[in-house]
Short mmCIF file of C-alpha atoms in Angstrom, two decimals:
data_model
loop_
_atom_site.label_atom_id
_atom_site.label_comp_id
_atom_site.label_asym_id
_atom_site.label_seq_id
_atom_site.Cartn_x
_atom_site.Cartn_y
_atom_site.Cartn_z
CA MET A 19 -226.37 -47.11 -11.43
CA SER A 20 -222.43 -48.07 -12.76
CA THR A 21 -220.34 -49.63 -10.08
CA PRO A 22 -216.99 -47.88 -10.29
CA VAL A 23 -214.24 -49.95 -11.98
CA PRO A 24 -210.78 -49.74 -9.62
CA ARG A 25 -208.09 -47.24 -10.96
CA ARG A 26 -204.82 -50.02 -11.76
CA LEU A 27 -202.03 -48.53 -10.74
CA PRO A 28 -199.01 -47.67 -14.35
CA LEU A 29 -196.66 -50.67 -14.94
CA ALA A 30 -194.36 -47.55 -13.78
CA ALA A 31 -195.34 -47.43 -10.26
CA ILE A 32 -195.16 -51.90 -9.90
CA VAL A 33 -191.65 -51.67 -11.03
CA LEU A 34 -189.95 -49.14 -9.34
CA GLY A 35 -192.30 -50.16 -5.72
CA VAL A 36 -190.10 -54.05 -6.54
CA LEU A 37 -187.23 -52.45 -7.23
CA PHE A 38 -187.30 -49.77 -3.97
CA PHE A 39 -188.25 -53.37 -1.75
CA LEU A 40 -186.13 -55.23 -3.32
CA GLY A 41 -182.89 -52.58 -2.27
CA LEU A 42 -184.41 -52.39 1.06
CA LEU A 43 -183.88 -56.26 1.17
CA ALA A 44 -180.48 -55.96 0.42
CA LEU A 45 -179.89 -53.33 2.41
CA LEU A 46 -180.58 -55.88 5.50
CA PHE A 47 -179.04 -58.01 4.01
CA HIS A 48 -176.03 -55.87 4.12
CA ALA A 49 -176.50 -55.16 7.34
CA VAL A 50 -176.48 -57.67 9.09
CA GLN A 51 -173.87 -58.98 7.18
CA ARG A 52 -171.58 -56.79 8.24
CA SER A 53 -172.84 -57.14 11.09
CA GLY A 54 -172.34 -61.16 11.46
CA MET A 55 -168.31 -60.35 10.63
CA ALA A 56 -168.09 -57.06 13.09
CA ASP A 57 -168.98 -59.63 16.20
CA ARG A 58 -167.39 -62.63 14.09
CA ASP A 59 -163.75 -60.63 13.96
CA ALA A 60 -164.09 -59.28 17.54
CA LEU A 61 -164.56 -62.33 18.90
CA PRO A 62 -161.47 -63.22 21.10
CA SER A 63 -160.12 -66.43 20.95
CA ALA A 64 -160.04 -69.54 23.25
CA LEU A 65 -156.51 -70.26 22.18
CA ILE A 66 -154.60 -65.94 22.92
CA GLY A 67 -151.44 -67.88 25.35
CA LYS A 68 -152.43 -70.99 24.81
CA PRO A 69 -150.28 -73.78 23.66
CA ALA A 70 -151.42 -74.15 19.36
CA PRO A 71 -153.31 -77.89 18.79
CA ALA A 72 -151.17 -79.87 16.82
CA PHE A 73 -151.25 -81.55 13.79
CA GLU A 74 -150.15 -83.76 11.53
CA LEU A 75 -150.67 -82.71 7.78
CA PRO A 76 -150.13 -83.46 4.59
CA VAL A 77 -148.32 -80.94 2.08
CA LEU A 78 -150.40 -79.54 -0.81
CA HIS A 79 -147.84 -79.99 -3.52
CA ASP A 80 -147.11 -83.05 -2.01
CA ALA A 81 -149.24 -85.44 0.70
CA SER A 82 -146.24 -88.08 0.36
CA ILE A 83 -144.58 -85.10 3.29
CA ARG A 84 -146.70 -84.48 6.14
CA VAL A 85 -145.95 -81.53 8.13
CA ARG A 86 -146.47 -81.84 11.77
CA SER A 87 -147.12 -79.02 14.38
CA ALA A 88 -144.18 -80.55 16.81
CA GLU A 89 -141.38 -78.71 14.07
CA LEU A 90 -142.17 -75.81 13.03
CA ARG A 91 -141.61 -74.82 16.50
CA GLY A 92 -138.07 -73.30 16.96
CA ALA A 93 -138.71 -69.86 15.36
CA PRO A 94 -142.38 -68.12 15.56
CA TYR A 95 -144.47 -68.34 12.19
CA VAL A 96 -148.14 -67.51 11.15
CA LEU A 97 -150.20 -69.28 10.31
CA ASN A 98 -152.84 -68.04 7.56
CA VAL A 99 -157.09 -70.18 7.04
CA TRP A 100 -157.50 -69.61 2.94
CA GLY A 101 -159.19 -71.56 0.39
CA SER A 102 -160.14 -71.11 -3.69
CA TRP A 103 -163.37 -70.73 -2.62
CA CYS A 104 -163.24 -67.97 -0.66
CA ALA A 105 -163.46 -64.30 -2.56
CA ALA A 106 -161.54 -62.82 1.24
CA CYS A 107 -159.10 -64.51 0.61
CA ARG A 108 -158.40 -63.51 -3.17
CA GLU A 109 -158.55 -59.38 -1.83
CA GLU A 110 -156.06 -60.66 1.49
CA HIS A 111 -153.13 -62.20 -0.41
CA PRO A 112 -152.03 -59.78 -2.33
CA VAL A 113 -151.10 -57.80 1.38
CA LEU A 114 -150.08 -61.12 2.34
CA THR A 115 -148.00 -61.82 -0.33
CA ARG A 116 -146.06 -58.53 -0.05
CA PHE A 117 -146.09 -59.03 3.97
CA ALA A 118 -144.74 -62.91 2.82
CA LEU A 119 -141.92 -60.96 0.58
CA THR A 120 -140.36 -59.01 3.91
CA LYS A 121 -139.12 -62.52 4.91
CA ARG A 122 -139.50 -60.72 8.21
CA VAL A 123 -141.56 -64.56 9.79
CA ARG A 124 -142.00 -67.82 8.24
CA VAL A 125 -145.63 -67.35 6.39
CA ILE A 126 -147.71 -70.61 6.19
CA GLY A 127 -150.46 -71.83 4.02
CA TYR A 128 -153.16 -73.88 5.46
CA ASP A 129 -155.23 -74.79 2.90
CA TRP A 130 -159.25 -75.57 4.50
CA LYS A 131 -162.03 -77.49 2.75
CA ASP A 132 -161.06 -77.64 -0.04
CA THR A 133 -160.01 -79.51 -3.58
CA ARG A 134 -156.11 -80.14 -4.50
CA GLU A 135 -156.87 -79.52 -8.09
CA ASP A 136 -158.22 -75.62 -7.08
CA ALA A 137 -156.23 -74.92 -4.47
CA LEU A 138 -153.21 -75.37 -6.83
CA HIS A 139 -154.55 -73.76 -9.57
CA TRP A 140 -155.36 -70.42 -7.24
CA LEU A 141 -152.18 -70.52 -6.49
CA GLU A 142 -150.45 -70.97 -10.17
CA GLN A 143 -153.11 -68.14 -10.64
CA LEU A 144 -152.02 -65.76 -7.99
CA GLY A 145 -148.54 -66.41 -6.56
CA ASN A 146 -147.26 -68.40 -3.99
CA PRO A 147 -146.35 -66.55 -1.69
CA PHE A 148 -146.10 -69.22 1.50
CA PHE A 149 -143.05 -71.01 3.09
CA VAL A 150 -145.20 -74.64 3.24
CA VAL A 151 -148.74 -75.14 1.78
CA LEU A 152 -150.41 -77.11 4.12
CA SER A 153 -154.12 -78.96 3.27
CA ASP A 154 -157.01 -79.86 5.30
CA PRO A 155 -159.65 -81.09 3.04
CA ASP A 156 -162.28 -82.80 5.09
CA GLY A 157 -161.26 -79.55 7.73
CA ARG A 158 -160.88 -82.04 10.83
CA THR A 159 -158.03 -79.95 11.93
CA ALA A 160 -158.95 -76.80 12.22
CA ILE A 161 -161.35 -77.24 14.79
CA ASP A 162 -158.80 -78.00 17.39
CA TRP A 163 -158.39 -73.79 15.51
CA GLY A 164 -161.89 -73.29 16.40
CA VAL A 165 -162.20 -71.89 12.60
CA ALA A 166 -165.62 -70.50 11.61
CA ALA A 167 -164.33 -68.85 8.80
CA ALA A 168 -161.77 -68.06 5.78
CA PRO A 169 -160.12 -65.79 6.19
CA GLU A 170 -158.24 -66.34 9.15
CA THR A 171 -154.88 -65.66 10.80
CA PHE A 172 -152.60 -67.33 13.48
CA LEU A 173 -149.30 -65.87 15.50
CA VAL A 174 -147.65 -69.54 16.99
CA ASP A 175 -143.99 -68.12 18.67
CA ALA A 176 -141.14 -69.64 18.88
CA HIS A 177 -141.87 -72.16 21.00
CA GLY A 178 -145.61 -73.22 20.16
CA VAL A 179 -148.10 -71.19 21.83
CA VAL A 180 -150.74 -68.86 19.73
CA ARG A 181 -149.54 -64.89 20.40
CA TRP A 182 -152.34 -63.41 17.81
CA LYS A 183 -155.75 -64.01 15.86
CA HIS A 184 -157.53 -61.70 12.89
CA SER A 185 -160.54 -63.03 12.05
CA GLY A 186 -160.86 -61.93 8.15
CA ALA A 187 -158.94 -60.34 5.64
CA LEU A 188 -155.60 -59.06 6.05
CA SER A 189 -154.80 -55.49 5.48
CA ASP A 190 -151.52 -53.27 5.33
CA ARG A 191 -152.75 -51.78 8.50
CA ILE A 192 -153.25 -54.73 10.45
CA ILE A 193 -150.10 -56.03 9.36
CA ARG A 194 -148.25 -53.21 10.21
CA ASP A 195 -150.48 -51.92 13.80
CA GLU A 196 -151.76 -55.56 15.01
CA LEU A 197 -149.42 -58.58 13.53
CA LEU A 198 -145.94 -56.80 13.99
CA PRO A 199 -146.00 -55.37 17.00
CA ALA A 200 -147.38 -58.49 18.56
CA LEU A 201 -144.34 -60.66 16.38
CA VAL A 202 -142.08 -58.19 18.72
CA GLN A 203 -143.39 -59.20 21.75
CA ALA A 204 -143.06 -62.52 20.71
CA GLU A 205 -140.40 -62.72 20.02
CA ARG A 206 -138.79 -60.96 23.02
CA ASP A 207 -140.54 -63.22 25.09
CA ALA A 208 -139.80 -66.81 23.47
CA PRO A 209 -136.49 -65.58 21.72
CA ILE A 210 -135.35 -67.93 19.12
CA SER A 211 -131.51 -69.43 19.71
CA ARG A 212 -128.42 -69.65 17.36
CA GLN A 213 -129.55 -73.63 16.58
CA GLY A 214 -132.45 -71.89 15.64
CA ARG A 215 -134.80 -73.42 18.36
CA ALA A 216 -136.32 -71.70 21.19
CA THR A 217 -134.25 -70.65 24.21
CA PRO A 218 -136.19 -71.98 27.85
#
């Protein structure tokens, strides 16, 4: 009596099985990634309602010039954390550019964990919508702001108090429904004097 020879699975069935398994892994990875992003976006910033962390950083386009946070007081500003390596920052850039062109508020760029050459090339390619761009190549100052990833956007009022934060890419809807109402409220609570300094 001969021993039965085990039947081999057709090559096509093996390939389909591998593809199905890889597809499941991709779906699982995407779900976990989206869940993590949602959790990060939902986390409130501990800075809301508190003075913005003090900093003194070089200007990206001229490192000999340094900007201190105290110099930005007197009028509200939006601080946008970005990097040339950040895919979501590229996605957000046209939205941010349109908003900056309205000149509704100063939009200050915060180049994070980036090289000067890459950042300048990125702005040359995509356009520079920022009032000024600050450089934090080692990311140390951003720690005080609680920056976990890019992009992140903060609204700081005329008194230097953080009024709003968004983690992730800005959209027209977020600007319209969240940022602009927060800006209007900030201007009411901390009005700007005629001299450009915040009134007490």
